[in-house]
Amino acid sequence: MTALQDSDVHITYEDQQKINRFARCNARHGDIKEELKITENDLQNLQDAEDEMMIALDTNEKVPFMVGEVFIMKSQDESQEAIGAQRESLQEEIAGLNTRSGELQETMTQLKGDLYAKFGNNINLEPEEE
């Protein structure tokens, strides 16, 4: 009978707010992780393109460079400068995503501690394995 009493934990409005906040943070954290994968892949593609361009082309040869939805012809130097600017932008974006991910993880850890302290095994806040 004590096991039944232990599982009857009263959920307050504040508890529900914490659960909802944890769920929102967890969803945002998942979105940021996906965005981070895509951005890191884009950064790797830029590096691969730059490496291939340096290996395969003559110094004076023009290369097609995508701007928006069209390609324009640029010299290797212009292309390398543009790739460098894009790489810098992606690195800044990755740093921002990592910072935001860390902030969300910290918030979720705090909320998880509060909720597990009150509800124990009656609540599951662990991510599902895929």
N, CA, C and O of each residue as an XYZ file, in Angstrom:
520
protein
N       0.812     -1.189      0.000
C       0.000      0.000      0.000
C       0.857      1.256      0.000
O       0.419      2.297     -0.490
N       2.056      1.183      0.533
C       2.925      2.362      0.510
C       3.403      2.665     -0.903
O       3.637      3.827     -1.234
N       3.555      1.638     -1.746
C       3.976      1.878     -3.129
C       2.920      2.689     -3.866
O       3.251      3.562     -4.669
N       1.651      2.402     -3.597
C       0.576      3.147     -4.222
C       0.578      4.586     -3.734
O       0.360      5.506     -4.523
N       0.815      4.789     -2.472
C       0.851      6.145     -1.939
C       2.027      6.925     -2.513
O       1.900      8.122     -2.771
N       3.165      6.273     -2.718
C       4.328      6.945     -3.287
C       4.083      7.388     -4.723
O       4.612      8.409     -5.160
N       3.282      6.622     -5.454
C       3.044      6.980     -6.848
C       1.971      8.059     -6.994
O       1.809      8.617     -8.079
N       1.239      8.360     -5.925
C       0.243      9.424     -5.962
C       0.884     10.749     -5.578
O       0.701     11.241     -4.465
N       1.636     11.317     -6.507
C       2.296     12.600     -6.269
C       1.434     13.672     -6.906
O       1.054     13.563     -8.072
N       1.131     14.692     -6.152
C       0.300     15.790     -6.641
C       1.121     16.677     -7.576
O       2.215     17.119     -7.226
N       0.584     16.929     -8.762
C       1.258     17.782     -9.744
C       0.667     19.177     -9.635
O      -0.526     19.378     -9.863
N       1.504     20.127     -9.289
C       1.049     21.513     -9.172
C       1.152     22.206    -10.524
O       1.717     21.665    -11.475
N       0.606     23.393    -10.590
C       0.690     24.215    -11.796
C       2.153     24.504    -12.133
O       2.543     24.466    -13.300
N       2.951     24.790    -11.123
C       4.377     25.078    -11.329
C       5.104     23.856    -11.873
O       5.978     23.974    -12.732
N       4.731     22.660    -11.360
C       5.333     21.428    -11.864
C       5.010     21.247    -13.345
O       5.882     20.904    -14.143
N       3.763     21.481    -13.697
C       3.353     21.337    -15.094
C       4.088     22.345    -15.977
O       4.454     22.029    -17.109
N       4.303     23.554    -15.464
C       5.053     24.567    -16.216
C       6.499     24.109    -16.448
O       7.057     24.317    -17.526
N       7.094     23.488    -15.435
C       8.466     22.978    -15.580
C       8.515     21.848    -16.604
O       9.437     21.778    -17.417
N       7.530     20.976    -16.561
C       7.477     19.872    -17.526
C       7.334     20.423    -18.941
O       8.019     19.973    -19.859
N       6.449     21.390    -19.114
C       6.245     22.001    -20.429
C       7.511     22.718    -20.912
O       7.879     22.629    -22.083
N       8.162     23.422    -20.001
C       9.393     24.144    -20.363
C      10.486     23.152    -20.760
O      11.224     23.387    -21.717
N      10.586     22.047    -20.023
C      11.565     21.015    -20.367
C      11.270     20.468    -21.766
O      12.188     20.289    -22.566
N      10.008     20.206    -22.061
C       9.632     19.659    -23.364
C       9.980     20.642    -24.487
O      10.484     20.234    -25.533
N       9.712     21.933    -24.276
C      10.041     22.941    -25.285
C      11.554     23.027    -25.491
O      12.025     23.089    -26.627
N      12.306     23.031    -24.404
C      13.766     23.089    -24.490
C      14.315     21.855    -25.203
O      15.222     21.954    -26.029
N      13.762     20.707    -24.877
C      14.207     19.464    -25.497
C      13.944     19.481    -27.004
O      14.788     19.045    -27.787
N      12.783     19.980    -27.407
C      12.453     20.064    -28.832
C      13.397     21.036    -29.540
O      13.907     20.732    -30.619
N      13.629     22.202    -28.938
C      14.553     23.179    -29.527
C      15.967     22.613    -29.609
O      16.676     22.831    -30.592
N      16.369     21.887    -28.571
C      17.701     21.295    -28.550
C      17.851     20.297    -29.708
O      18.891     20.263    -30.366
N      16.834     19.503    -29.951
C      16.860     18.570    -31.083
C      16.958     19.292    -32.415
O      17.701     18.870    -33.301
N      16.206     20.388    -32.559
C      16.259     21.185    -33.793
C      17.649     21.779    -33.999
O      18.170     21.788    -35.115
N      18.244     22.273    -32.919
C      19.577     22.870    -33.010
C      20.610     21.807    -33.386
O      21.515     22.076    -34.176
N      20.482     20.614    -32.830
C      21.415     19.533    -33.173
C      21.328     19.197    -34.660
O      22.354     18.975    -35.304
N      20.120     19.158    -35.206
C      19.944     18.889    -36.636
C      20.541     20.023    -37.473
O      21.237     19.773    -38.457
N      20.266     21.259    -37.081
C      20.802     22.415    -37.801
C      22.326     22.429    -37.740
O      22.990     22.799    -38.709
N      22.865     22.031    -36.618
C      24.318     21.968    -36.446
C      24.926     20.928    -37.393
O      25.970     21.179    -37.995
N      24.291     19.778    -37.529
C      24.775     18.755    -38.464
C      24.800     19.295    -39.893
O      25.774     19.106    -40.621
N      23.725     19.965    -40.282
C      23.619     20.509    -41.641
C      24.691     21.568    -41.873
O      25.343     21.573    -42.918
N      24.875     22.461    -40.910
C      25.855     23.535    -41.050
C      27.272     22.985    -41.087
O      28.096     23.455    -41.872
N      27.566     21.999    -40.252
C      28.897     21.379    -40.278
C      29.135     20.673    -41.606
O      30.253     20.683    -42.120
N      28.099     20.062    -42.166
C      28.210     19.426    -43.474
C      28.483     20.479    -44.554
O      29.314     20.261    -45.435
N      27.792     21.611    -44.490
C      28.022     22.700    -45.438
C      29.460     23.199    -45.348
O      30.091     23.470    -46.370
N      29.973     23.320    -44.138
C      31.347     23.760    -43.928
C      32.334     22.762    -44.534
O      33.313     23.157    -45.167
N      32.076     21.485    -44.341
C      32.940     20.453    -44.926
C      32.880     20.496    -46.445
O      33.904     20.323    -47.106
N      31.694     20.725    -47.014
C      31.548     20.824    -48.466
C      32.342     22.001    -49.016
O      32.959     21.894    -50.076
N      32.328     23.123    -48.301
C      33.123     24.280    -48.716
C      34.611     23.944    -48.730
O      35.325     24.287    -49.672
N      35.064     23.277    -47.688
C      36.475     22.897    -47.612
C      36.838     21.951    -48.755
O      37.889     22.103    -49.377
N      35.977     20.982    -49.030
C      36.215     20.044    -50.125
C      36.258     20.771    -51.467
O      37.115     20.481    -52.301
N      35.340     21.713    -51.681
C      35.308     22.477    -52.932
C      36.584     23.292    -53.090
O      37.155     23.345    -54.180
N      37.029     23.918    -52.031
C      38.248     24.719    -52.094
C      39.456     23.834    -52.404
O      40.301     24.197    -53.222
N      39.536     22.677    -51.754
C      40.638     21.755    -52.010
C      40.641     21.279    -53.464
O      41.686     21.266    -54.115
N      39.485     20.894    -53.962
C      39.374     20.434    -55.344
C      39.726     21.533    -56.331
O      40.386     21.278    -57.338
N      39.293     22.742    -56.053
C      39.574     23.862    -56.934
C      41.081     24.101    -57.020
O      41.603     24.356    -58.105
N      41.770     24.023    -55.909
C      43.209     24.267    -55.883
C      43.969     23.160    -56.610
O      44.993     23.427    -57.240
N      43.489     21.938    -56.533
C      44.174     20.804    -57.152
C      43.925     20.760    -58.663
O      44.849     20.534    -59.443
N      42.683     20.975    -59.062
C      42.275     20.684    -60.428
C      42.443     21.827    -61.421
O      42.479     21.574    -62.626
N      42.546     23.054    -60.973
C      42.492     24.180    -61.905
C      43.827     24.907    -62.022
O      44.644     24.923    -61.101
N      44.011     25.513    -63.207
C      45.148     26.407    -63.402
C      44.862     27.722    -62.702
O      43.704     28.035    -62.427
N      45.892     28.491    -62.412
C      45.755     29.740    -61.674
C      44.868     30.753    -62.397
O      44.108     31.481    -61.759
N      44.965     30.799    -63.720
C      44.209     31.808    -64.482
C      42.819     31.341    -64.883
O      42.049     32.120    -65.444
N      42.488     30.115    -64.612
C      41.207     29.547    -65.033
C      40.073     30.097    -64.166
O      40.206     30.230    -62.950
N      38.950     30.415    -64.829
C      37.761     30.897    -64.109
C      36.937     29.701    -63.649
O      36.924     28.651    -64.291
N      36.251     29.883    -62.525
C      35.413     28.816    -61.979
C      33.995     29.329    -61.780
O      33.799     30.498    -61.447
N      32.995     28.458    -61.983
C      31.618     28.874    -61.683
C      31.434     28.941    -60.165
O      31.838     28.036    -59.435
N      30.832     30.005    -59.718
C      30.615     30.203    -58.289
C      29.153     30.542    -58.088
O      28.625     31.444    -58.738
N      28.491     29.817    -57.184
C      27.054     29.987    -56.975
C      26.790     31.173    -56.057
O      27.305     31.253    -54.942
N      25.974     32.087    -56.561
C      25.511     33.222    -55.778
C      23.989     33.185    -55.824
O      23.386     33.421    -56.871
N      23.375     32.888    -54.687
C      21.915     32.728    -54.674
C      21.536     31.487    -55.448
O      21.867     30.370    -55.049
N      20.841     31.683    -56.558
C      20.410     30.557    -57.374
C      21.092     30.510    -58.727
O      20.732     29.685    -59.567
N      22.076     31.384    -58.961
C      22.767     31.416    -60.254
C      24.268     31.246    -60.051
O      24.801     31.462    -58.963
N      24.925     30.854    -61.132
C      26.373     30.721    -61.114
C      26.990     31.894    -61.860
O      26.501     32.299    -62.914
N      28.063     32.434    -61.305
C      28.830     33.463    -61.991
C      30.274     32.967    -62.091
O      30.724     32.164    -61.273
N      30.982     33.449    -63.088
C      32.369     33.038    -63.276
C      33.270     33.966    -62.473
O      33.178     35.188    -62.581
N      34.139     33.367    -61.670
C      35.079     34.125    -60.853
C      36.472     33.545    -61.027
O      36.639     32.376    -61.375
N      37.470     34.389    -60.777
C      38.831     33.875    -60.788
C      39.036     33.024    -59.534
O      38.232     33.070    -58.603
N      40.115     32.252    -59.521
C      40.384     31.419    -58.349
C      40.561     32.273    -57.102
O      40.068     31.918    -56.031
N      41.258     33.393    -57.232
C      41.472     34.255    -56.064
C      40.144     34.791    -55.527
O      39.913     34.788    -54.318
N      39.273     35.250    -56.428
C      37.967     35.749    -56.011
C      37.142     34.632    -55.368
O      36.455     34.844    -54.369
N      37.226     33.441    -55.964
C      36.489     32.303    -55.419
C      37.007     31.925    -54.040
O      36.219     31.639    -53.139
N      38.319     31.922    -53.869
C      38.892     31.584    -52.573
C      38.505     32.603    -51.506
O      38.241     32.238    -50.361
N      38.470     33.880    -51.884
C      38.024     34.915    -50.935
C      36.566     34.707    -50.548
O      36.205     34.811    -49.376
N      35.727     34.409    -51.549
C      34.301     34.190    -51.280
C      34.096     32.947    -50.418
O      33.274     32.952    -49.502
N      34.837     31.892    -50.711
C      34.732     30.670    -49.901
C      35.194     30.950    -48.478
O      34.584     30.477    -47.520
N      36.270     31.718    -48.340
C      36.765     32.082    -47.007
C      35.723     32.853    -46.215
O      35.542     32.609    -45.022
N      35.029     33.792    -46.877
C      33.982     34.564    -46.200
C      32.825     33.660    -45.792
O      32.285     33.788    -44.693
N      32.445     32.737    -46.692
C      31.361     31.807    -46.358
C      31.768     30.890    -45.210
O      30.964     30.603    -44.323
N      33.011     30.435    -45.230
C      33.509     29.550    -44.168
C      33.457     30.277    -42.826
O      33.019     29.717    -41.821
N      33.907     31.527    -42.822
C      33.886     32.320    -41.584
C      32.461     32.475    -41.065
O      32.208     32.350    -39.866
N      31.541     32.747    -41.975
C      30.135     32.901    -41.598
C      29.582     31.604    -41.002
O      28.882     31.624    -39.989
N      29.904     30.480    -41.642
C      29.429     29.182    -41.137
C      30.057     28.855    -39.780
O      29.387     28.300    -38.909
N      31.325     29.191    -39.594
C      31.976     28.937    -38.313
C      31.332     29.760    -37.197
O      31.160     29.274    -36.079
N      30.978     31.008    -37.508
C      30.274     31.840    -36.527
C      28.908     31.251    -36.207
O      28.483     31.236    -35.052
N      28.221     30.765    -37.243
C      26.906     30.153    -37.040
C      27.020     28.905    -36.171
O      26.197     28.691    -35.281
N      28.033     28.082    -36.423
C      28.263     26.874    -35.637
C      28.547     27.233    -34.182
O      28.031     26.589    -33.268
N      29.364     28.260    -33.967
C      29.669     28.689    -32.597
C      28.398     29.148    -31.888
O      28.187     28.820    -30.720
N      27.553     29.902    -32.586
C      26.292     30.351    -32.002
C      25.366     29.189    -31.673
O      24.725     29.176    -30.623
N      25.299     28.214    -32.575
C      24.456     27.038    -32.332
C      24.975     26.228    -31.147
O      24.191     25.734    -30.335
N      26.295     26.092    -31.050
C      26.870     25.363    -29.915
C      26.587     26.081    -28.598
O      26.298     25.439    -27.588
N      26.668     27.407    -28.608
C      26.365     28.187    -27.409
C      24.908     27.994    -27.003
O      24.612     27.752    -25.832
N      24.008     28.101    -27.961
C      22.578     27.948    -27.679
C      22.277     26.525    -27.200
O      21.465     26.331    -26.295
N      22.931     25.539    -27.806
C      22.752     24.152    -27.387
C      23.190     23.959    -25.938
O      22.514     23.282    -25.163
N      24.318     24.553    -25.579
C      24.814     24.461    -24.209
C      23.870     25.104    -23.215
O      23.643     24.573    -22.128
N      23.313     26.268    -23.596
C      22.362     26.954    -22.714
C      21.118     26.105    -22.495
O      20.633     25.977    -21.371
N      20.605     25.526    -23.575
C      19.419     24.674    -23.454
C      19.719     23.434    -22.619
O      18.898     23.016    -21.803
N      20.900     22.847    -22.826
C      21.283     21.653    -22.064
C      21.368     21.987    -20.576
O      20.947     21.197    -19.731
N      21.910     23.152    -20.263
C      22.013     23.572    -18.861
C      20.629     23.753    -18.240
O      20.388     23.319    -17.113
N      19.730     24.389    -18.969
C      18.357     24.579    -18.490
C      17.663     23.241    -18.287
O      16.989     23.032    -17.278
N      17.827     22.337    -19.245
C      17.186     21.028    -19.132
C      17.755     20.232    -17.959
O      17.013     19.520    -17.282
N      19.048     20.342    -17.712
C      19.660     19.640    -16.580
C      19.080     20.135    -15.262
O      18.791     19.345    -14.364
N      18.912     21.451    -15.155
C      18.339     22.030    -13.933
C      16.895     21.578    -13.757
O      16.501     21.158    -12.669
N      16.104     21.664    -14.825
C      14.697     21.242    -14.748
C      14.588     19.748    -14.453
O      13.735     19.317    -13.678
N      15.461     18.969    -15.080
C      15.450     17.525    -14.856
C      15.728     17.211    -13.389
O      15.075     16.349    -12.800
N      16.691     17.907    -12.805
C      17.012     17.705    -11.392
C      15.829     18.030    -10.498
O      15.511     17.275     -9.578
N      15.171     19.162    -10.769
C      14.005     19.568     -9.979
C      12.873     18.548    -10.097
O      12.267     18.155     -9.099
N      12.600     18.129    -11.327
C      11.469     17.224    -11.556
C      11.741     15.820    -11.027
O      10.851     15.202    -10.444
N      12.947     15.309    -11.218
C      13.266     13.988    -10.679
C      13.284     14.011     -9.152
O      12.939     13.019     -8.511
N      13.686     15.144     -8.567
C      13.684     15.245     -7.101
C      12.266     15.112     -6.557
O      12.059     14.508     -5.504
N      11.298     15.665     -7.262
C       9.922     15.610     -6.781
C       9.214     14.313     -7.189
O       8.515     13.704     -6.378
N       9.395     13.892     -8.447
C       8.606     12.775     -8.970
C       9.358     11.449     -9.013
O       8.731     10.405     -9.189
N      10.653     11.457     -8.861
C      11.436     10.217     -8.865
C      11.243      9.429    -10.143
O      11.357      9.973    -11.241
N      10.951      8.139     -9.998
C      10.784      7.254    -11.154
C       9.418      7.394    -11.818
O       9.140      6.710    -12.803
N       8.567      8.263    -11.299
C       7.234      8.436    -11.878
C       7.249      9.325    -13.101
O       6.209      9.526    -13.729
N       8.407      9.865    -13.454
C       8.513     10.716    -14.625
C       9.737     10.269    -15.409
O      10.760      9.902    -14.831
N       9.621     10.302    -16.736
C      10.739      9.927    -17.590
C      11.091     11.097    -18.487
O      10.307     11.465    -19.362
N      12.254     11.682    -18.283
C      12.690     12.821    -19.061
C      13.884     12.476    -19.956
O      14.496     13.360    -20.556
N      14.202     11.199    -20.037
C      15.351     10.778    -20.841
C      14.928     10.664    -22.304
O      13.815     10.225    -22.592
N      15.819     11.062    -23.243
C      15.469     10.958    -24.664
C      15.379      9.501    -25.082
O      16.083      8.639    -24.555
N      14.507      9.247    -26.033
C      14.343      7.894    -26.558
C      15.504      7.580    -27.482
O      15.945      8.432    -28.254
N      15.997      6.354    -27.401
C      17.083      5.930    -28.286
C      16.513      5.640    -29.656
O      15.464      5.009    -29.787
N      17.218      6.110    -30.685
C      16.726      5.906    -32.058
C      17.412      4.752    -32.697
O      17.131      4.428    -33.851
